[in-house]
Amino acid sequence: MAECIPHEGVSRRILRSETLLVLALSLGASGVSALISFVGSLTKPGGLKDQAATLNGSYAPGRPWLDLAWQMFGIASALVPVALVAHLLLREGAGLRTLGFDRTRPWPDLRRGTMVAAGIGSAGLAFYLAARAAGFNLTVVPESLPDVWWKFPVLILSAVQNSLVEEVVVVGYLLRRLGQLGWTPMAALAASSVLRGSYHLYQGIGGFIGNMVMGVVFVLLYRRWGRVGPLIVAHALLDIGAFVGYALLAGKVGWLPTP
């Protein structure tokens, strides 16, 4: 990928402040929250694997319509950083298309994303099970929603939201801005990967390491393809598999840990 330079009329100081603000409003804040949560888990009596980290839970138990409203509000508000990034890129005359997030190559993006998800999904599940068995990870509960008609649509929307925010902000936008700020490719890769690991730290050491490795792979693939589209597809498929798969299999198969 070509080296990025600050666009006309915008200093490095402004770009640096902009980047920090975007992260503070999105996944940088999530990283701090995950660290606090992890410290709480470490200092709580009992081992990590005896504790649970729930990803999609109910906001209003016993009140399905109110719960649905909260679920949709949470998904929509979580996408605001993506809209902010799109606005900031448009202001410099680029837009999300410069990150490879558009409809120009839907089938190659889908094919590549599916292949990446298939490779990472199996390895990721094996790593999680090993990390939990070794006591380095909490028991991850991908969903604990009630059995209502909107359960699976909300889980799918949640997965898509996660993929959009993480790949647009942590890969496309962050790498572009760090390049404009003069960071070396290796330093930018490290920053993006560590950030991805940090906001999964609430799951435990295994969650941090596994997602950091995934971050390295995603950055390398982004640099090879020049598009976040396949990464969004891959991430969405991984999360859909985790959320929906857990909903269908939890308590029915012996190898899947439950609280």
Coordinates of C-alpha atoms in Angstrom, one line a residue, residues 5-237:
I5 CA 0.9 11.7 4.1
P6 CA -1.2 14.3 6.0
H7 CA -3.7 15.8 3.7
E8 CA -3.5 19.4 2.7
G9 CA -4.4 21.9 5.5
V10 CA -4.3 19.4 8.3
S11 CA -1.2 19.2 10.6
R12 CA 0.1 16.0 12.2
R13 CA -0.9 17.4 15.6
I14 CA -4.5 17.7 14.5
L15 CA -4.4 14.2 12.9
R16 CA -2.9 12.8 16.2
S17 CA -5.7 14.4 18.3
E18 CA -8.3 13.2 15.9
T19 CA -7.1 9.7 16.1
L20 CA -7.0 9.7 19.8
L21 CA -10.5 11.1 20.0
V22 CA -11.9 8.5 17.6
L23 CA -10.3 5.7 19.7
A24 CA -11.5 7.3 23.0
L25 CA -15.0 7.2 21.6
S26 CA -14.8 3.6 20.5
L27 CA -12.4 0.7 20.9
G28 CA -9.7 2.5 22.9
A29 CA -12.3 3.1 25.6
S30 CA -13.3 -0.5 25.3
G31 CA -9.7 -1.5 25.9
V32 CA -9.6 0.4 29.2
S33 CA -12.9 -1.1 30.2
A34 CA -11.7 -4.6 29.4
L35 CA -8.5 -4.0 31.5
I36 CA -10.6 -2.9 34.5
S37 CA -12.8 -5.9 34.0
F38 CA -9.8 -8.3 33.8
V39 CA -8.3 -6.8 37.0
G40 CA -11.6 -7.5 38.7
S41 CA -11.7 -11.1 37.5
L42 CA -8.1 -11.6 38.6
T43 CA -8.8 -10.3 42.1
K44 CA -12.0 -12.2 42.5
P45 CA -11.9 -15.5 44.5
G46 CA -11.7 -18.6 42.3
G47 CA -10.0 -19.2 39.0
L48 CA -10.7 -17.4 35.7
K49 CA -12.4 -20.4 34.1
D50 CA -14.9 -20.5 36.9
Q51 CA -16.0 -17.0 35.9
A52 CA -18.1 -16.1 32.9
A53 CA -17.9 -13.3 30.3
T54 CA -21.3 -12.7 28.6
L55 CA -21.2 -11.0 25.2
N56 CA -24.9 -10.6 24.3
G57 CA -27.2 -10.5 27.3
S58 CA -30.7 -9.2 28.1
Y59 CA -31.1 -5.5 29.0
A60 CA -34.7 -6.0 30.3
P61 CA -35.4 -9.6 31.4
G62 CA -39.0 -10.5 31.2
R63 CA -39.9 -7.5 29.0
P64 CA -39.1 -8.6 25.4
W65 CA -40.2 -5.5 23.6
L66 CA -38.2 -3.2 25.9
D67 CA -35.3 -5.5 25.6
L68 CA -35.5 -5.4 21.8
A69 CA -35.5 -1.6 21.9
W70 CA -32.4 -1.6 24.0
Q71 CA -30.7 -4.2 21.8
M72 CA -31.3 -2.1 18.7
F73 CA -30.2 1.1 20.4
G74 CA -27.0 -0.6 21.5
I75 CA -26.2 -1.8 18.0
A76 CA -27.0 1.5 16.4
S77 CA -25.1 3.6 18.9
A78 CA -22.1 1.3 18.6
L79 CA -21.9 2.1 14.8
V80 CA -21.5 5.9 15.4
P81 CA -17.7 5.7 15.3
V82 CA -17.9 4.1 11.9
A83 CA -20.1 7.0 10.7
L84 CA -17.6 9.4 12.3
V85 CA -14.7 7.8 10.5
A86 CA -16.6 8.0 7.2
H87 CA -17.2 11.7 7.8
L88 CA -13.6 12.4 8.6
L89 CA -12.4 10.5 5.5
L90 CA -15.0 12.3 3.3
R91 CA -13.7 15.6 4.7
E92 CA -10.3 14.9 3.3
G93 CA -11.8 13.9 -0.1
A94 CA -11.4 10.1 0.4
G95 CA -14.3 8.3 2.1
L96 CA -14.7 4.6 3.2
R97 CA -13.9 3.5 -0.4
T98 CA -10.2 4.4 0.2
L99 CA -10.3 1.7 2.9
G100 CA -11.8 -0.9 0.6
F101 CA -15.3 -0.7 2.1
D102 CA -17.6 -0.4 -0.8
R103 CA -19.7 -2.5 -3.2
T104 CA -17.2 -2.7 -6.1
R105 CA -16.0 -6.2 -5.4
P106 CA -18.7 -8.1 -3.4
W107 CA -17.9 -11.6 -4.6
P108 CA -14.1 -11.5 -4.1
D109 CA -14.7 -9.9 -0.7
L110 CA -17.2 -12.7 0.2
R111 CA -15.0 -15.5 -1.1
R112 CA -11.9 -14.2 0.7
G113 CA -13.7 -13.5 3.9
T114 CA -15.3 -16.9 4.0
M115 CA -11.9 -18.6 3.5
V116 CA -10.3 -16.5 6.3
A117 CA -13.2 -17.2 8.6
A118 CA -12.9 -21.0 8.0
G119 CA -9.2 -20.9 8.8
I120 CA -9.3 -18.7 11.9
G121 CA -12.5 -20.1 13.3
S122 CA -11.3 -23.6 13.9
A123 CA -7.9 -22.5 15.2
G124 CA -9.5 -19.9 17.4
L125 CA -12.0 -22.3 19.0
A126 CA -9.2 -24.8 19.7
F127 CA -7.0 -22.0 21.3
Y128 CA -9.9 -20.8 23.4
L129 CA -10.6 -24.3 24.8
A130 CA -6.9 -24.9 25.5
A131 CA -6.6 -21.5 27.2
R132 CA -9.7 -22.0 29.4
A133 CA -8.5 -25.5 30.4
A134 CA -5.2 -24.1 31.4
G135 CA -6.9 -21.5 33.6
F136 CA -5.9 -18.5 31.4
N137 CA -9.4 -17.6 30.2
L138 CA -12.9 -17.0 31.5
T139 CA -15.8 -19.1 30.3
V140 CA -17.1 -17.0 27.3
V141 CA -20.8 -17.0 27.0
P142 CA -21.5 -15.6 23.5
E143 CA -25.2 -15.1 24.2
S144 CA -27.7 -15.4 27.0
L145 CA -30.8 -13.9 25.3
P146 CA -34.3 -15.1 26.1
D147 CA -36.0 -17.4 23.6
V148 CA -37.9 -14.8 21.7
W149 CA -38.6 -14.3 18.0
W150 CA -35.9 -11.6 17.6
K151 CA -33.1 -13.5 19.3
F152 CA -31.3 -14.8 16.2
P153 CA -31.8 -11.6 14.1
V154 CA -30.3 -9.5 16.9
L155 CA -27.3 -11.9 17.3
I156 CA -26.6 -11.6 13.6
L157 CA -26.9 -7.8 13.7
S158 CA -24.6 -7.7 16.7
A159 CA -22.0 -9.8 14.8
V160 CA -22.2 -7.4 11.8
Q161 CA -21.9 -4.4 14.1
N162 CA -18.8 -5.8 15.7
S163 CA -17.2 -6.5 12.4
L164 CA -17.9 -3.1 11.0
V165 CA -16.6 -1.2 14.0
E166 CA -13.5 -3.3 14.5
E167 CA -12.3 -3.6 11.0
V168 CA -13.1 0.0 9.9
V169 CA -11.6 1.6 13.0
V170 CA -8.8 -0.7 14.1
V171 CA -7.5 -1.8 10.7
G172 CA -8.5 0.7 7.9
Y173 CA -8.7 4.0 9.7
L174 CA -6.0 3.4 12.3
L175 CA -3.4 2.2 9.8
R176 CA -4.2 5.1 7.5
R177 CA -3.8 7.6 10.2
L178 CA -0.6 6.1 11.7
G179 CA 0.9 6.0 8.2
Q180 CA 0.1 9.7 7.8
L181 CA 1.7 10.4 11.2
G182 CA 4.9 8.7 10.0
W183 CA 4.7 5.4 11.9
T184 CA 6.7 2.5 10.4
P185 CA 4.6 -0.4 9.0
M186 CA 5.8 -2.7 11.8
A187 CA 4.9 -0.2 14.5
A188 CA 1.5 0.4 13.0
L189 CA 0.9 -3.4 12.8
A190 CA 1.9 -3.7 16.5
A191 CA -0.4 -0.9 17.6
S192 CA -3.4 -2.2 15.7
S193 CA -2.9 -5.8 16.9
V194 CA -2.3 -4.9 20.6
L195 CA -5.4 -2.6 20.5
R196 CA -7.5 -5.5 19.2
G197 CA -6.2 -7.8 21.9
S198 CA -6.7 -5.1 24.6
Y199 CA -10.5 -4.8 24.2
H200 CA -10.8 -8.6 24.5
L201 CA -8.9 -8.7 27.7
Y202 CA -12.1 -9.1 29.7
Q203 CA -12.2 -12.7 28.4
G204 CA -8.8 -13.4 30.0
I205 CA -5.2 -13.8 28.8
G206 CA -6.3 -16.2 26.1
G207 CA -8.7 -13.7 24.7
F208 CA -6.0 -11.1 24.6
I209 CA -3.4 -13.3 22.9
G210 CA -5.8 -14.9 20.5
N211 CA -7.2 -11.7 19.2
M212 CA -3.8 -10.0 19.0
V213 CA -2.7 -12.8 16.7
M214 CA -5.8 -12.4 14.7
G215 CA -5.0 -8.7 14.5
V216 CA -1.6 -9.4 13.0
V217 CA -3.2 -11.7 10.4
F218 CA -5.9 -9.1 9.5
V219 CA -3.3 -6.3 9.1
L220 CA -1.2 -8.4 6.8
L221 CA -4.2 -9.4 4.7
Y222 CA -5.4 -5.8 4.6
R223 CA -2.0 -4.7 3.3
R224 CA -2.0 -7.5 0.7
W225 CA -5.5 -6.9 -0.6
G226 CA -5.9 -3.1 0.2
R227 CA -9.5 -3.8 1.4
V228 CA -11.3 -4.1 4.7
G229 CA -14.3 -5.7 2.9
P230 CA -13.0 -9.3 3.2
L231 CA -12.0 -8.7 6.8
I232 CA -15.5 -7.4 7.6
V233 CA -17.0 -10.5 6.0
A234 CA -14.6 -12.8 7.9
H235 CA -15.2 -11.2 11.3
A236 CA -19.0 -11.2 10.8
L237 CA -19.0 -14.9 9.9

